[in-house]
Structures are given as C-alpha cells and as structure tokens.
Coordinates of C-alpha atoms in Angstrom, one line a residue:
M85 CA 0.0 0.0 0.0
L86 CA 1.2 3.5 -0.9
Y87 CA 1.8 6.1 1.9
L88 CA 2.8 9.7 2.0
A89 CA 5.5 10.1 4.7
E90 CA 8.0 12.7 6.1
L91 CA 11.6 11.8 6.4
Q92 CA 13.1 12.2 9.9
K93 CA 16.8 11.8 10.7
Q94 CA 17.9 11.5 14.3
K95 CA 21.4 12.5 15.2
G96 CA 23.5 9.9 16.8
G97 CA 25.9 10.3 19.7
L98 CA 29.6 10.2 19.7
L99 CA 29.7 6.5 20.6
S100 CA 26.7 5.3 18.6
G101 CA 27.9 6.8 15.3
G102 CA 25.5 8.1 12.7
G103 CA 21.8 8.6 13.4
K104 CA 19.0 6.4 12.2
T105 CA 16.5 7.4 9.5
E106 CA 12.7 7.0 10.1
L107 CA 9.5 7.7 8.1
K108 CA 6.6 9.4 9.7
L109 CA 3.4 8.2 7.9
L110 CA 1.0 11.1 7.1
A111 CA -1.6 9.8 4.6
C112 CA -2.6 6.6 2.8
Q113 CA -3.8 6.1 -0.7
R114 CA -7.2 4.4 -0.8
T115 CA -7.9 4.7 -4.6
D116 CA -6.3 6.5 -7.5
Q117 CA -7.8 9.9 -6.5
N118 CA -8.6 9.3 -2.8
W119 CA -6.1 9.9 0.0
S120 CA -7.0 9.8 3.7
P121 CA -4.9 10.8 6.8
V122 CA -3.6 8.1 9.0
S123 CA -2.6 8.0 12.7
E124 CA 1.0 9.1 13.1
E125 CA 3.2 6.1 12.8
V126 CA 7.0 5.9 12.5
I127 CA 8.8 3.2 10.5
A128 CA 12.5 2.7 10.2
A129 CA 13.9 3.2 6.7
E130 CA 17.7 3.1 6.4
D131 CA 17.5 3.0 2.6
A132 CA 16.3 6.7 2.7
S133 CA 19.4 8.0 4.5
K134 CA 20.6 9.7 1.3
L135 CA 17.6 12.0 1.3
N136 CA 17.4 15.2 3.2
D137 CA 15.7 15.6 6.6
G138 CA 12.1 16.7 6.4
A139 CA 11.6 15.7 2.8
L140 CA 8.2 14.3 1.7
V141 CA 8.4 10.9 0.1
L142 CA 6.1 8.2 -1.2
V143 CA 6.7 4.9 0.4
E144 CA 5.2 1.5 -0.5
L145 CA 4.8 -0.9 2.4
N146 CA 4.0 -4.6 2.3
P147 CA 1.4 -6.2 4.6
N148 CA 4.3 -6.7 7.2
R149 CA 4.8 -2.9 7.3
Q150 CA 8.2 -3.2 5.6
V151 CA 9.5 -0.7 3.1
Q152 CA 9.5 -2.0 -0.4
R153 CA 10.1 1.2 -2.5
I154 CA 10.8 4.9 -1.7
Q155 CA 10.6 7.8 -4.1
E156 CA 10.5 11.6 -3.7
A157 CA 6.9 12.9 -3.5
A158 CA 7.5 16.3 -5.3
R159 CA 6.4 15.3 -8.8
P160 CA 3.6 12.9 -7.7
L161 CA 2.2 15.6 -5.5
V162 CA 2.3 18.0 -8.4
N163 CA 0.3 15.4 -10.4
I164 CA -2.2 15.0 -7.6
L165 CA -2.6 18.8 -7.4
Q166 CA -3.0 19.0 -11.2
N167 CA -5.7 16.3 -11.1
F168 CA -7.3 18.1 -8.3
S169 CA -7.3 21.4 -10.3
R170 CA -8.8 19.6 -13.3
Q171 CA -11.5 18.1 -11.1
L172 CA -12.2 21.6 -9.7
E173 CA -12.5 23.0 -13.2
K174 CA -14.9 20.2 -14.2
F175 CA -17.0 20.9 -11.1
K176 CA -17.0 24.6 -11.9
L177 CA -18.1 23.9 -15.5
K178 CA -20.9 21.6 -14.1
E179 CA -21.9 24.4 -11.6
D180 CA -22.1 26.9 -14.5
E181 CA -24.2 24.5 -16.5
I182 CA -26.5 24.0 -13.5
D183 CA -26.8 27.8 -13.0
Q184 CA -27.7 28.2 -16.7
W185 CA -30.3 25.5 -16.4
K186 CA -31.7 27.2 -13.2
Q187 CA -31.8 30.6 -15.0
S188 CA -33.5 29.0 -18.0
L189 CA -36.1 27.2 -15.8
T190 CA -36.7 30.4 -13.8
F191 CA -37.2 32.4 -17.0
Q192 CA -39.6 29.7 -18.3
A193 CA -41.5 29.7 -15.0
Q194 CA -41.8 33.5 -15.0
E195 CA -43.0 33.4 -18.6
L196 CA -45.5 30.7 -17.8
N197 CA -46.8 32.6 -14.8
R198 CA -47.1 35.7 -16.9
R199 CA -49.1 33.9 -19.6
E200 CA -51.4 32.3 -16.9
M201 CA -52.0 35.8 -15.5
D202 CA -52.7 37.1 -19.0
M203 CA -55.1 34.2 -19.6
E204 CA -56.9 35.0 -16.3
V205 CA -57.2 38.7 -17.2
R206 CA -58.6 37.8 -20.6
S207 CA -61.0 35.4 -19.1
E208 CA -62.3 38.1 -16.7
Q209 CA -62.5 40.6 -19.6
L210 CA -64.5 38.1 -21.6
Q211 CA -66.8 37.4 -18.7
L212 CA -67.4 41.1 -18.2
L213 CA -68.0 41.5 -22.0
E214 CA -70.6 38.7 -21.9
E215 CA -72.3 40.4 -18.9
E216 CA -72.3 43.7 -20.8
L217 CA -73.7 42.0 -23.9
Q218 CA -76.5 40.5 -21.7
Q219 CA -77.2 43.9 -20.2
Q220 CA -77.3 45.5 -23.7
E221 CA -79.6 42.7 -24.9
Q222 CA -82.0 43.5 -22.0
Q223 CA -81.8 47.2 -22.9
K224 CA -82.5 46.4 -26.5
Q225 CA -85.6 44.4 -25.4
E226 CA -86.7 47.4 -23.3
V227 CA -86.1 49.7 -26.2
D228 CA -88.2 47.4 -28.4
T229 CA -91.0 47.5 -25.8
S230 CA -90.8 51.3 -25.7
R231 CA -90.9 51.3 -29.5
Q232 CA -94.1 49.2 -29.5
E233 CA -95.6 51.5 -26.9
I234 CA -94.7 54.6 -29.0
E235 CA -96.2 52.9 -32.1
R236 CA -99.4 52.3 -30.1
L237 CA -99.5 55.9 -29.0
Q238 CA -98.9 57.0 -32.6
T239 CA -101.8 54.8 -33.7
E240 CA -104.0 56.3 -31.0
V241 CA -103.0 59.8 -31.9
E242 CA -103.6 59.1 -35.6
R243 CA -107.1 57.7 -34.8
N244 CA -107.8 60.9 -32.7
R245 CA -106.5 63.0 -35.5
L246 CA -108.9 61.3 -38.0
E247 CA -111.8 61.7 -35.6
L248 CA -110.8 65.4 -35.1
E249 CA -110.8 65.8 -38.9
G250 CA -114.2 64.2 -39.2
A251 CA -115.5 66.5 -36.4
W252 CA -114.0 69.5 -38.2
E253 CA -115.7 68.4 -41.4
H254 CA -119.0 68.1 -39.7
L255 CA -118.4 71.5 -38.0
R256 CA -117.7 73.1 -41.3
G257 CA -120.9 71.6 -42.8
E258 CA -123.0 72.9 -39.8
Q259 CA -121.2 76.2 -40.2
R260 CA -122.2 76.4 -43.9
R261 CA -125.8 75.6 -42.9
L262 CA -125.7 78.1 -40.2
E263 CA -124.4 80.7 -42.6
E264 CA -127.4 79.8 -44.9
R265 CA -129.7 80.3 -41.9
L266 CA -128.1 83.6 -41.2
T267 CA -128.6 84.6 -44.8
D268 CA -132.3 83.7 -44.5
F269 CA -132.5 85.6 -41.1
Q270 CA -131.0 88.7 -42.7
Q271 CA -133.7 88.3 -45.3
G272 CA -136.3 88.4 -42.5
T273 CA -136.7 84.8 -41.7
V274 CA -136.6 83.5 -38.1
L275 CA -135.9 79.9 -36.9
D276 CA -138.9 78.0 -35.7
E277 CA -138.9 75.9 -32.6
E278 CA -138.1 72.6 -34.4
Q279 CA -135.2 74.1 -36.2
G280 CA -133.8 75.7 -33.0
R281 CA -134.0 72.4 -31.2
V282 CA -132.2 70.6 -34.0
M283 CA -129.5 73.2 -34.1
S284 CA -129.0 73.0 -30.3
E285 CA -128.7 69.2 -30.5
L286 CA -126.1 69.5 -33.2
L287 CA -124.1 72.0 -31.2
D288 CA -124.2 69.8 -28.1
R289 CA -123.2 66.8 -30.1
L290 CA -120.3 68.8 -31.7
S291 CA -119.2 69.9 -28.3
S292 CA -119.1 66.3 -27.1
R293 CA -116.9 65.3 -30.0
V294 CA -113.9 67.4 -28.9
A295 CA -111.3 64.7 -28.0
P296 CA -109.4 65.1 -24.6
T297 CA -105.6 65.1 -24.8
E298 CA -104.6 64.6 -21.2
T299 CA -104.5 60.8 -21.3
V300 CA -102.4 60.9 -24.5
R301 CA -100.1 63.5 -22.9
E302 CA -99.6 61.3 -19.8
H303 CA -98.6 58.3 -22.0
L304 CA -96.3 60.6 -24.0
H305 CA -94.6 61.8 -20.8
L306 CA -94.2 58.2 -19.6
A307 CA -92.6 57.2 -22.9
L308 CA -90.2 60.2 -22.8
E309 CA -89.2 59.2 -19.2
L310 CA -88.6 55.6 -20.4
V311 CA -86.4 56.9 -23.2
E312 CA -84.4 59.1 -20.9
K313 CA -84.1 56.2 -18.5
Q314 CA -82.7 54.0 -21.3
Q315 CA -80.4 56.9 -22.3
A316 CA -79.1 57.1 -18.7
T317 CA -78.4 53.4 -18.8
L318 CA -76.5 53.7 -22.1
T319 CA -74.5 56.8 -21.1
P320 CA -72.1 54.8 -18.7
H321 CA -71.5 52.3 -21.5
W322 CA -70.6 55.2 -23.9
Q323 CA -68.2 56.6 -21.2
K324 CA -66.7 53.1 -20.8
L325 CA -66.3 52.8 -24.5
E326 CA -64.4 56.1 -24.6
E327 CA -62.2 54.9 -21.8
Q328 CA -61.4 51.7 -23.7
K329 CA -60.6 53.8 -26.8
S330 CA -58.2 55.9 -24.7
A331 CA -56.7 52.7 -23.2
I332 CA -56.3 51.3 -26.8
A333 CA -54.5 54.6 -27.8
Q334 CA -52.1 54.2 -24.9
Q335 CA -51.5 50.5 -25.8
Q336 CA -50.8 51.6 -29.4
Q337 CA -48.2 54.1 -28.1
E338 CA -46.7 51.3 -26.0
V339 CA -46.7 49.1 -29.2
E340 CA -44.8 51.8 -31.0
R341 CA -42.4 52.2 -28.1
L342 CA -41.7 48.5 -28.0
S343 CA -41.3 48.4 -31.7
Q344 CA -38.6 51.0 -31.5
T345 CA -37.0 49.2 -28.6
F346 CA -37.1 45.9 -30.6
S347 CA -35.5 47.6 -33.6
D348 CA -32.7 49.2 -31.4
R349 CA -31.9 45.9 -29.7
Q350 CA -32.0 44.1 -33.0
N351 CA -29.4 46.6 -34.3
A352 CA -27.3 46.2 -31.1
L353 CA -27.5 42.4 -31.6
Q354 CA -26.3 42.6 -35.2
Q355 CA -23.4 44.8 -34.1
A356 CA -22.5 42.4 -31.3
Q357 CA -22.6 39.5 -33.8
N358 CA -20.3 41.4 -36.2
S359 CA -17.8 42.1 -33.3
L360 CA -17.9 38.4 -32.3
V361 CA -17.1 37.4 -35.9
Q362 CA -14.1 39.7 -35.9
Q363 CA -12.9 38.5 -32.5
T364 CA -13.3 34.9 -33.7
A365 CA -11.3 35.6 -36.9
Q366 CA -8.5 37.2 -34.8
L367 CA -8.6 34.2 -32.4
Q368 CA -8.2 31.8 -35.4
I369 CA -5.2 33.9 -36.6
N370 CA -3.6 33.8 -33.2
T371 CA -4.3 30.1 -32.8
A372 CA -2.6 29.4 -36.2
D373 CA 0.4 31.5 -35.1
F374 CA 0.4 29.7 -31.8
N375 CA 0.4 26.3 -33.4
S376 CA 3.2 27.2 -35.8
K377 CA 5.3 28.5 -32.9
Q378 CA 4.6 25.3 -31.0
E379 CA 5.6 23.2 -34.0
Y380 CA 8.8 25.2 -34.4
A381 CA 9.5 24.9 -30.7
R382 CA 9.0 21.1 -31.0
I383 CA 11.5 20.9 -33.8
I384 CA 14.1 23.0 -31.8
K385 CA 13.4 20.8 -28.7
E386 CA 14.0 17.8 -30.8
Q387 CA 17.3 19.2 -32.0
L388 CA 18.2 20.0 -28.4
R389 CA 17.3 16.5 -27.4
N390 CA 19.5 15.1 -30.1
A391 CA 22.3 17.3 -28.9
E392 CA 21.7 16.0 -25.4
E393 CA 21.8 12.4 -26.6
L394 CA 25.0 13.1 -28.6
Y395 CA 26.5 14.7 -25.5
Q396 CA 25.5 11.7 -23.5
Q397 CA 26.8 9.2 -26.0
I398 CA 30.2 11.0 -26.0
H399 CA 30.3 10.8 -22.3
S400 CA 29.4 7.1 -22.4
L401 CA 32.1 6.6 -25.0
S402 CA 34.5 8.3 -22.7
A403 CA 33.6 5.9 -19.9
T404 CA 34.3 2.8 -22.0
S405 CA 37.2 3.9 -24.3
G406 CA 39.4 5.8 -22.0
V407 CA 39.2 9.2 -23.8
V408 CA 40.1 12.3 -21.9
L409 CA 36.9 14.0 -20.8
G410 CA 35.8 16.3 -18.0
Q411 CA 37.7 16.7 -14.7
Q412 CA 41.1 15.1 -14.5
A413 CA 42.9 14.0 -11.3
D414 CA 46.2 15.8 -10.4
V415 CA 48.4 12.7 -10.3
E416 CA 51.5 14.6 -9.1
A417 CA 49.6 16.0 -6.1
L418 CA 48.1 12.6 -5.3
E419 CA 51.6 11.1 -5.4
K420 CA 52.9 13.6 -2.8
M421 CA 49.7 13.3 -0.6
P422 CA 49.9 11.2 2.6
L423 CA 48.6 7.7 2.0
E424 CA 45.9 7.9 4.7
E425 CA 44.5 11.1 3.2
L426 CA 44.5 9.6 -0.2
Q427 CA 42.6 6.5 1.1
K428 CA 40.1 8.9 2.8
I429 CA 39.6 10.8 -0.5
V430 CA 39.1 7.5 -2.4
Q431 CA 36.5 6.3 0.3
D432 CA 34.6 9.6 0.0
L433 CA 34.6 9.5 -3.8
Q434 CA 33.4 5.9 -3.7
Y435 CA 30.6 6.8 -1.2
K436 CA 29.5 9.7 -3.3
L437 CA 29.5 7.5 -6.4
E438 CA 27.4 4.9 -4.6
I439 CA 24.9 7.6 -3.6
D440 CA 24.8 8.9 -7.3
A441 CA 24.4 5.3 -8.6
S442 CA 21.6 4.5 -6.1
F443 CA 19.8 7.7 -7.0
V444 CA 20.2 7.1 -10.8
H445 CA 19.0 3.6 -10.2
D446 CA 15.9 4.9 -8.4
Q447 CA 15.3 7.4 -11.1
E448 CA 15.6 4.7 -13.7
Q449 CA 13.1 2.5 -11.8
E450 CA 10.8 5.5 -11.6
L451 CA 11.2 6.0 -15.3
K452 CA 10.3 2.4 -15.8
Y453 CA 7.2 2.8 -13.7
K454 CA 6.2 5.8 -15.8
E455 CA 6.6 3.7 -18.9
E456 CA 4.4 1.0 -17.5
A457 CA 1.8 3.6 -16.4
I458 CA 1.9 5.2 -19.9
E459 CA 1.3 1.7 -21.5
E460 CA -1.5 1.0 -19.1
L461 CA -3.2 4.3 -19.8
Q462 CA -2.8 3.8 -23.5
T463 CA -4.4 0.4 -23.2
K464 CA -7.3 1.9 -21.2
L465 CA -7.6 4.7 -23.7
N466 CA -7.9 2.2 -26.6
H467 CA -10.8 0.5 -24.8
A468 CA -12.4 3.5 -23.1
S469 CA -15.9 4.9 -23.8
D470 CA -16.5 8.4 -25.1
H471 CA -17.4 9.6 -21.6
D472 CA -14.0 8.6 -20.1
H473 CA -11.9 9.3 -23.2
I474 CA -11.2 12.9 -22.4
N475 CA -10.1 12.3 -18.9
L476 CA -7.8 9.4 -19.9
E477 CA -6.2 11.6 -22.7
L478 CA -5.5 14.3 -20.1
E479 CA -3.9 11.8 -17.7
L480 CA -1.9 10.2 -20.6
T481 CA -0.6 13.7 -21.6
D482 CA 0.4 14.5 -18.0
E483 CA 2.2 11.1 -17.6
K484 CA 4.1 11.7 -20.9
D485 CA 5.1 15.2 -19.7
M486 CA 6.3 13.7 -16.4
Y487 CA 8.3 11.0 -18.3
Q488 CA 10.0 13.6 -20.5
M489 CA 11.0 15.8 -17.6
L490 CA 12.3 12.8 -15.6
N491 CA 14.2 11.5 -18.6
S492 CA 15.7 14.9 -19.3
S493 CA 16.9 15.2 -15.7
L494 CA 18.3 11.7 -15.7
V495 CA 20.5 12.4 -18.7
G496 CA 22.6 14.9 -16.7
Q497 CA 22.6 12.7 -13.7
R498 CA 24.0 9.8 -15.7
R499 CA 26.7 12.1 -17.1
N500 CA 27.7 13.3 -13.7
M501 CA 27.8 9.7 -12.4
L502 CA 30.1 8.7 -15.3
Q503 CA 32.4 11.7 -14.6
H504 CA 32.6 10.8 -10.9
Q505 CA 33.3 7.1 -11.8
K506 CA 36.2 8.2 -14.1
F507 CA 37.5 10.5 -11.5
L508 CA 37.4 7.7 -8.9
K509 CA 39.2 5.3 -11.1
Q510 CA 42.1 7.8 -11.5
H511 CA 42.4 8.1 -7.7
Q512 CA 42.1 4.4 -7.3
A513 CA 44.9 3.8 -9.8
V514 CA 47.2 6.2 -7.9
L515 CA 46.3 4.5 -4.6
L516 CA 46.9 1.0 -5.9
R517 CA 50.3 2.0 -7.3
R518 CA 51.4 3.6 -4.1
Q519 CA 50.2 0.5 -2.2
G520 CA 52.5 -1.6 -4.3
H521 CA 49.9 -3.2 -6.6
T522 CA 50.4 -3.5 -10.3
V523 CA 48.2 -1.1 -12.3
V524 CA 47.8 -1.3 -16.0
D525 CA 48.2 2.3 -17.3
E526 CA 46.2 3.5 -20.2
K527 CA 48.2 4.4 -23.2
E528 CA 48.5 8.0 -24.1
G529 CA 48.0 7.2 -27.7
N530 CA 44.5 5.9 -27.0
K531 CA 43.5 9.0 -25.2
V532 CA 41.5 11.3 -27.3
N533 CA 40.6 14.8 -26.2
L534 CA 36.9 15.3 -26.8
E535 CA 36.6 18.7 -25.1
P536 CA 36.4 20.7 -28.3
I537 CA 33.6 18.5 -29.6
L538 CA 31.8 18.7 -26.3
L539 CA 32.3 22.5 -26.3
Q540 CA 30.8 22.8 -29.7
I541 CA 27.9 20.6 -28.7
E542 CA 27.5 22.6 -25.6
T543 CA 27.4 25.8 -27.6
Q544 CA 24.7 24.4 -29.9
R545 CA 22.8 23.3 -26.8
Q546 CA 22.9 26.8 -25.4
Q547 CA 21.8 28.2 -28.7
Y548 CA 18.9 25.7 -28.9
S549 CA 18.1 26.4 -25.3
Q550 CA 18.0 30.2 -25.8
E551 CA 15.9 29.7 -28.9
V552 CA 13.5 27.4 -27.0
Q553 CA 13.2 29.9 -24.2
K554 CA 12.6 32.7 -26.7
L555 CA 9.9 30.6 -28.4
E556 CA 8.4 29.6 -25.1
R557 CA 8.1 33.3 -24.1
E558 CA 6.5 34.0 -27.5
I559 CA 4.2 31.0 -27.1
D560 CA 3.3 32.1 -23.6
R561 CA 2.6 35.6 -24.9
I562 CA 0.5 34.4 -27.8
G563 CA -1.2 31.9 -25.4
S564 CA -2.1 34.7 -23.0
G565 CA -3.4 36.7 -26.0
I566 CA -5.5 33.6 -27.0
E567 CA -6.8 33.2 -23.5
L568 CA -7.7 36.9 -23.4
N569 CA -9.4 36.6 -26.8
Q570 CA -11.1 33.5 -25.8
G571 CA -12.3 35.2 -22.6
M572 CA -13.6 38.2 -24.6
I573 CA -15.3 35.8 -27.0
D574 CA -16.9 33.9 -24.2
N575 CA -18.1 37.1 -22.6
Q576 CA -19.3 38.4 -25.9
T577 CA -21.0 35.0 -26.6
H578 CA -22.7 35.2 -23.1
D579 CA -23.7 38.8 -23.7
L580 CA -24.9 37.8 -27.2
D581 CA -27.1 35.0 -25.7
E582 CA -28.5 37.5 -23.1
K583 CA -29.3 40.0 -25.8
R584 CA -30.9 37.2 -27.9
Q585 CA -33.0 36.3 -24.9
E586 CA -33.9 39.9 -24.2
L587 CA -34.7 40.4 -27.8
K588 CA -36.9 37.3 -27.8
A589 CA -38.7 38.5 -24.6
V590 CA -39.2 42.0 -26.2
E591 CA -40.5 40.3 -29.4
E592 CA -42.9 38.1 -27.4
N593 CA -44.1 41.1 -25.4
L594 CA -44.5 43.1 -28.6
L595 CA -46.5 40.3 -30.3
S596 CA -48.6 39.7 -27.1
L597 CA -49.3 43.5 -26.8
R598 CA -50.2 43.7 -30.5
R599 CA -52.5 40.7 -30.2
T600 CA -54.1 42.2 -27.0
T601 CA -54.5 45.5 -28.7
A602 CA -56.1 43.9 -31.7
E603 CA -58.5 42.0 -29.4
Y604 CA -59.3 45.2 -27.5
C605 CA -59.9 47.0 -30.8
G606 CA -62.2 44.1 -31.9
R607 CA -64.1 44.2 -28.6
V608 CA -64.4 48.0 -28.8
N609 CA -65.7 47.9 -32.4
L610 CA -68.1 45.2 -31.4
Y611 CA -69.1 47.2 -28.3
Q612 CA -69.7 50.3 -30.5
E613 CA -71.5 48.3 -33.2
T614 CA -73.8 47.0 -30.4
L615 CA -74.4 50.4 -28.7
Q616 CA -74.8 52.5 -31.9
P617 CA -78.0 50.9 -33.1
I618 CA -79.6 51.1 -29.7
Q619 CA -78.5 54.8 -29.4
D620 CA -79.8 55.5 -32.9
S621 CA -83.1 53.8 -32.0
L622 CA -83.4 55.8 -28.8
D623 CA -82.6 59.0 -30.7
G624 CA -85.3 58.1 -33.3
L625 CA -87.8 57.4 -30.6
R626 CA -87.1 60.6 -28.8
Q627 CA -87.5 62.5 -32.1
K628 CA -90.8 60.8 -32.8
L629 CA -92.0 61.5 -29.3
L630 CA -91.1 65.2 -29.6
L631 CA -93.0 65.3 -32.9
I632 CA -96.0 63.6 -31.2
G633 CA -95.8 66.3 -28.4
E634 CA -95.9 69.0 -31.0
S635 CA -98.9 67.3 -32.7
L636 CA -100.6 67.2 -29.4
D637 CA -100.0 70.9 -28.8
Q638 CA -101.5 71.6 -32.3
F639 CA -104.4 69.2 -31.5
Q640 CA -105.0 71.0 -28.2
E641 CA -104.9 74.4 -29.9
T642 CA -107.4 73.1 -32.5
G643 CA -109.7 71.7 -29.8
D644 CA -109.7 75.1 -28.0
Y645 CA -110.5 76.8 -31.3
Q646 CA -113.3 74.3 -31.9
I647 CA -114.8 75.0 -28.5
Q648 CA -114.6 78.7 -29.0
A649 CA -116.3 78.4 -32.5
I650 CA -119.1 76.2 -30.9
A651 CA -119.7 78.9 -28.3
Q652 CA -119.9 81.6 -30.9
L653 CA -122.4 79.5 -32.9
R654 CA -124.5 78.9 -29.9
H655 CA -124.6 82.6 -29.2
T656 CA -125.6 83.3 -32.8
L657 CA -128.2 80.6 -32.7
Q658 CA -129.7 82.1 -29.5
S659 CA -130.0 85.5 -31.3
L660 CA -132.0 83.8 -34.2
M661 CA -134.5 82.0 -32.0
P662 CA -137.6 83.6 -30.5
Q663 CA -137.3 84.6 -26.8
P664 CA -139.6 81.9 -25.5
Q665 CA -137.5 79.2 -27.2
L666 CA -134.4 80.8 -25.9
L667 CA -135.8 80.6 -22.4
A668 CA -136.9 77.1 -22.9
S669 CA -133.4 76.1 -24.1

C-alpha cells in the first residue's frame, strides 16, 4: 500500500555513530484519486538515508509494514494537485451549466406565470363583456318594448286625428248651414222651434266630439321618461367605450415604443454579432500562429534532445574507451599526498559514487514505472468509452510530460555519475600504485581529447536552449493573448445570448401586446356596433315622441279653437231664436 511520509533523521551520539532514519506516515492512498490521513506512525527506513531531513516521500509498504520502495513525492504531489485542479475545473463547469439551467427554468416559470395571469385577465374581460352584452340585450328588449308603446301611441294619436278631422268636417258643414240660416235671417226669416231644437242638439253633439288630450299626454310623458331612462343606462357604456378607446390609444403608443426598442436591440445584436465574428477571426489567426510556434519549438526541442543524446553518447564513450573528458585528477599532487589522506579521499569519492548510482538507479526505476503507467493508460484509452476518453487523454498527456521531464533530468545525472566514476578510477589507480599493486596504465595514444567537440555541442545546446526559451516566451505571450481573446469571445457570446433572450422577450411582449391591442380593438368595435343601433333607435324614438308632443300641442290648440267656435255658434243661434224658445233652451 502506498503512503505519504515525512523523512526524519535522528542525530546519533559520539559513541553510537550516525543517526537512524525514520519515516513518519502522514496519509494513505485508498484509490487513485482518494487519500485519507492516518494516525501518526514511525517506520524505520535506512534506505532513505541519502535523502534530506524533512523531505516528503512516497513509500510503498508490504502487509508486514516493511518498506518496499521509496521515491520523492514532489512530482507525484504535483500530479495530484494537477488532477485536483482539473476536477475543480470540471466541477466549476458543471456548476455553471446547472446555473444556466436554473436561469432557463426560472425564466420559463416566469413566462408561464405571466401567460397564466394574462389568460386569467382575458377570461375576466371576456366574462365582463358577456355580462355587458347581456345587459345590452336587456336594454335592447326594453327599447323594443318602448318602440311598441310609442307605435301604439302613434296609432291612437292618428285615430284621434282622424276623428278630429271628421268633427271638423261636420263642423264646417254645420257652419255652412248656419251661414245659410243667417242669410235667411237677414232676409227676414226666423228659426222656428223645431229648427232651433235641431241646431241645439247639433251643437251639443259637436261639443261632445272634442277629444281630450290629457291621457295621451300622460302616456307621452311616460314614454319620454322611459327613453331618458334608457339613455341614462347607455351613457355609462358610452363613457366606458371612450375609456377603452383611450386605453387602446395608450396601448398603441406602447406598441410603437416596444417596436422602436425591438429595432434598437436588433441593431445592437447585429453589431455584437459582427464584433464576435471579428474576434473569432482574430482568435483563429492567433491560434494558427500559436500552433506554428509550438511546431517550431517542438523541432528545436527535438534538436536540443538530439544534442543532449549526442553529448550523453560521447560521455558514455569516454567511460568505456578511455578518452580524456571532464575533470582530470592531479596525479602529481596525489603522489605527494599522505597515503591515509588519499585513502580517505578515495573512500569519500566511492561513497558519493554509490549515492549517485543509487539515485540514478531509483530514477531509472521511476522512469520504468512511468513507462508502465503510460502503457497501461494507453491500453485503457484504446478500450475507453466516449465519456472517459477525455479524462484518460489528459492523464496520458500528464504522464508523458512527467516522463520527458524525468528522462531529461536523468541524462545529466548519468553524465555526472560517469564523470565521478572516471575521477574515482584515476584516484584508485594512484592509490593502488602507491600501495605496491600493479596497475595497467592507459596508453597515451589511446587518449582522445573530446573537449572541443563537447564544447561545440554545448554551444549548440545553449543556442537551442535560448531559442527554445525565446519561443516559449512568445508561445506564452500568444497563449495569453489567445486566452484573453477566448475570454472576450466567451463574454461576448454570453452577452450575445443574453441579448438574444432579451430580444426574444421583447418580441414576445410586442406580439402579445399587438395581439391584445387587436383583441381590444375588436371588442371596442363590437361594443360600438352594439351600442350604436340602440342609441340610434333611442334618438329616433325621442325625435318621434317630440313630434308627437308638437302634434298634441297643435291638437290642443285646434280643440280650443273648436270649443270657441261652438260657443260663438251657440250665441248666434240664440239670437236667431224667439225669446220663449231661448228661455226654454
């Protein structure tokens, strides 16, 4: 099982010698991405004595709590932190998607509530309109009743008028006979008793034929009151109609305002789209430049890697062929040095070489583990589903980067180890010779000075390294610009989506308002078409009733004139009759 531990070195006393090395366990790996703290436990680990005190290491323990493998924890911790950062980014993206879904659902719920409220308002308006139509239907029935009553009064007035004309005709006939009688009286004739009685009966009957107008006038007043009552009922409806017309005018102004707002936001949306297209084109240009720089940097890095390999091969050649390379021992100084001091130097060099060899061996083992991990990830990637493909690709890329970094660092470590090994052999040769042992010296003719070649390779390496650093700075600059452009594009895309939603909301409000205004106009037109015939009928009835009133006034005046004429005839008749008859009458 794999643990994260802290290296602790205890200093030993003067008698006990060097201190012992221990590992303080901090955390335990449960799964690939899951670590949990453990109770503090200390385990002896003499194999880690070459590491610094306080260093963090990854240690693998067997079931017997014995150390099987130790490695520095710096790079694995970096990998764990990178994976943690990627997980955080994924969680953040998921949270953003959830927030967008929440906003969308909130907007849809608000729109649904608004439409429900609009439907309720329209239902109430429709119910009020139906009630108004019922009231108008009742008023129409009352107006029809009033019209029938007025027509009946007109018939009665017409009948009275005909009777009045007949009475007038009879009166004019009697007046003509009376005038004939007067002519005879002027000629000396006098009415006898029978004629006087007949004339008196005729005058009495004519007086009784004068038609009374009070009853007709009372009916006329009642009809006029009914008409005014109907008018008082219609007047609030006319006022309400005017209010609705005013409300429609305001809604039409609101429609015009929303239309202008819709046009302005549509223009703003078009400008934002044009700007987004330009930003996208600039991003594509920067991305192409970024890719070309990366490709050029890859080529330079490949050349640098080849130079490193060539450098390493020359060093390897120097270790096996006896060429002169790197630091050389001062043989003359070693010959004059005390033997004990020379032995101590050889022991120190041998100890350092063992440390270097152990470290290089651990690094090579770590490199081997990385190769196995890369092969395992590659196998998983070949059989992975679409959902896990992206995560595995990211992990594979990170592992390859770690492998390259570890391999690059291992090249220099191998070179230093070979140089230390060569330097140790030189010291060992001098020591053996001074101790009396036979040492086979390397021939001078076989020694080849490779320093100029290595110097030239080192110069090329520096040039490549400077070029790589320059390219990496340019790549970082272009990458920062790409990130900035991408951020601006994301912001503009977000703003563009918001503007589209706002434009869609304004368009829906505009269409709803236009539809509502059209419905209001239809209802107002229907309302006016319903009220106008009733109003016209009432106005016609009022006009007819006023004409009937004028006819009654004329009829009253004619009746008064008839009574006056009958009185004059009676007075003339009394003057034509003898006195006894007058008394008798």
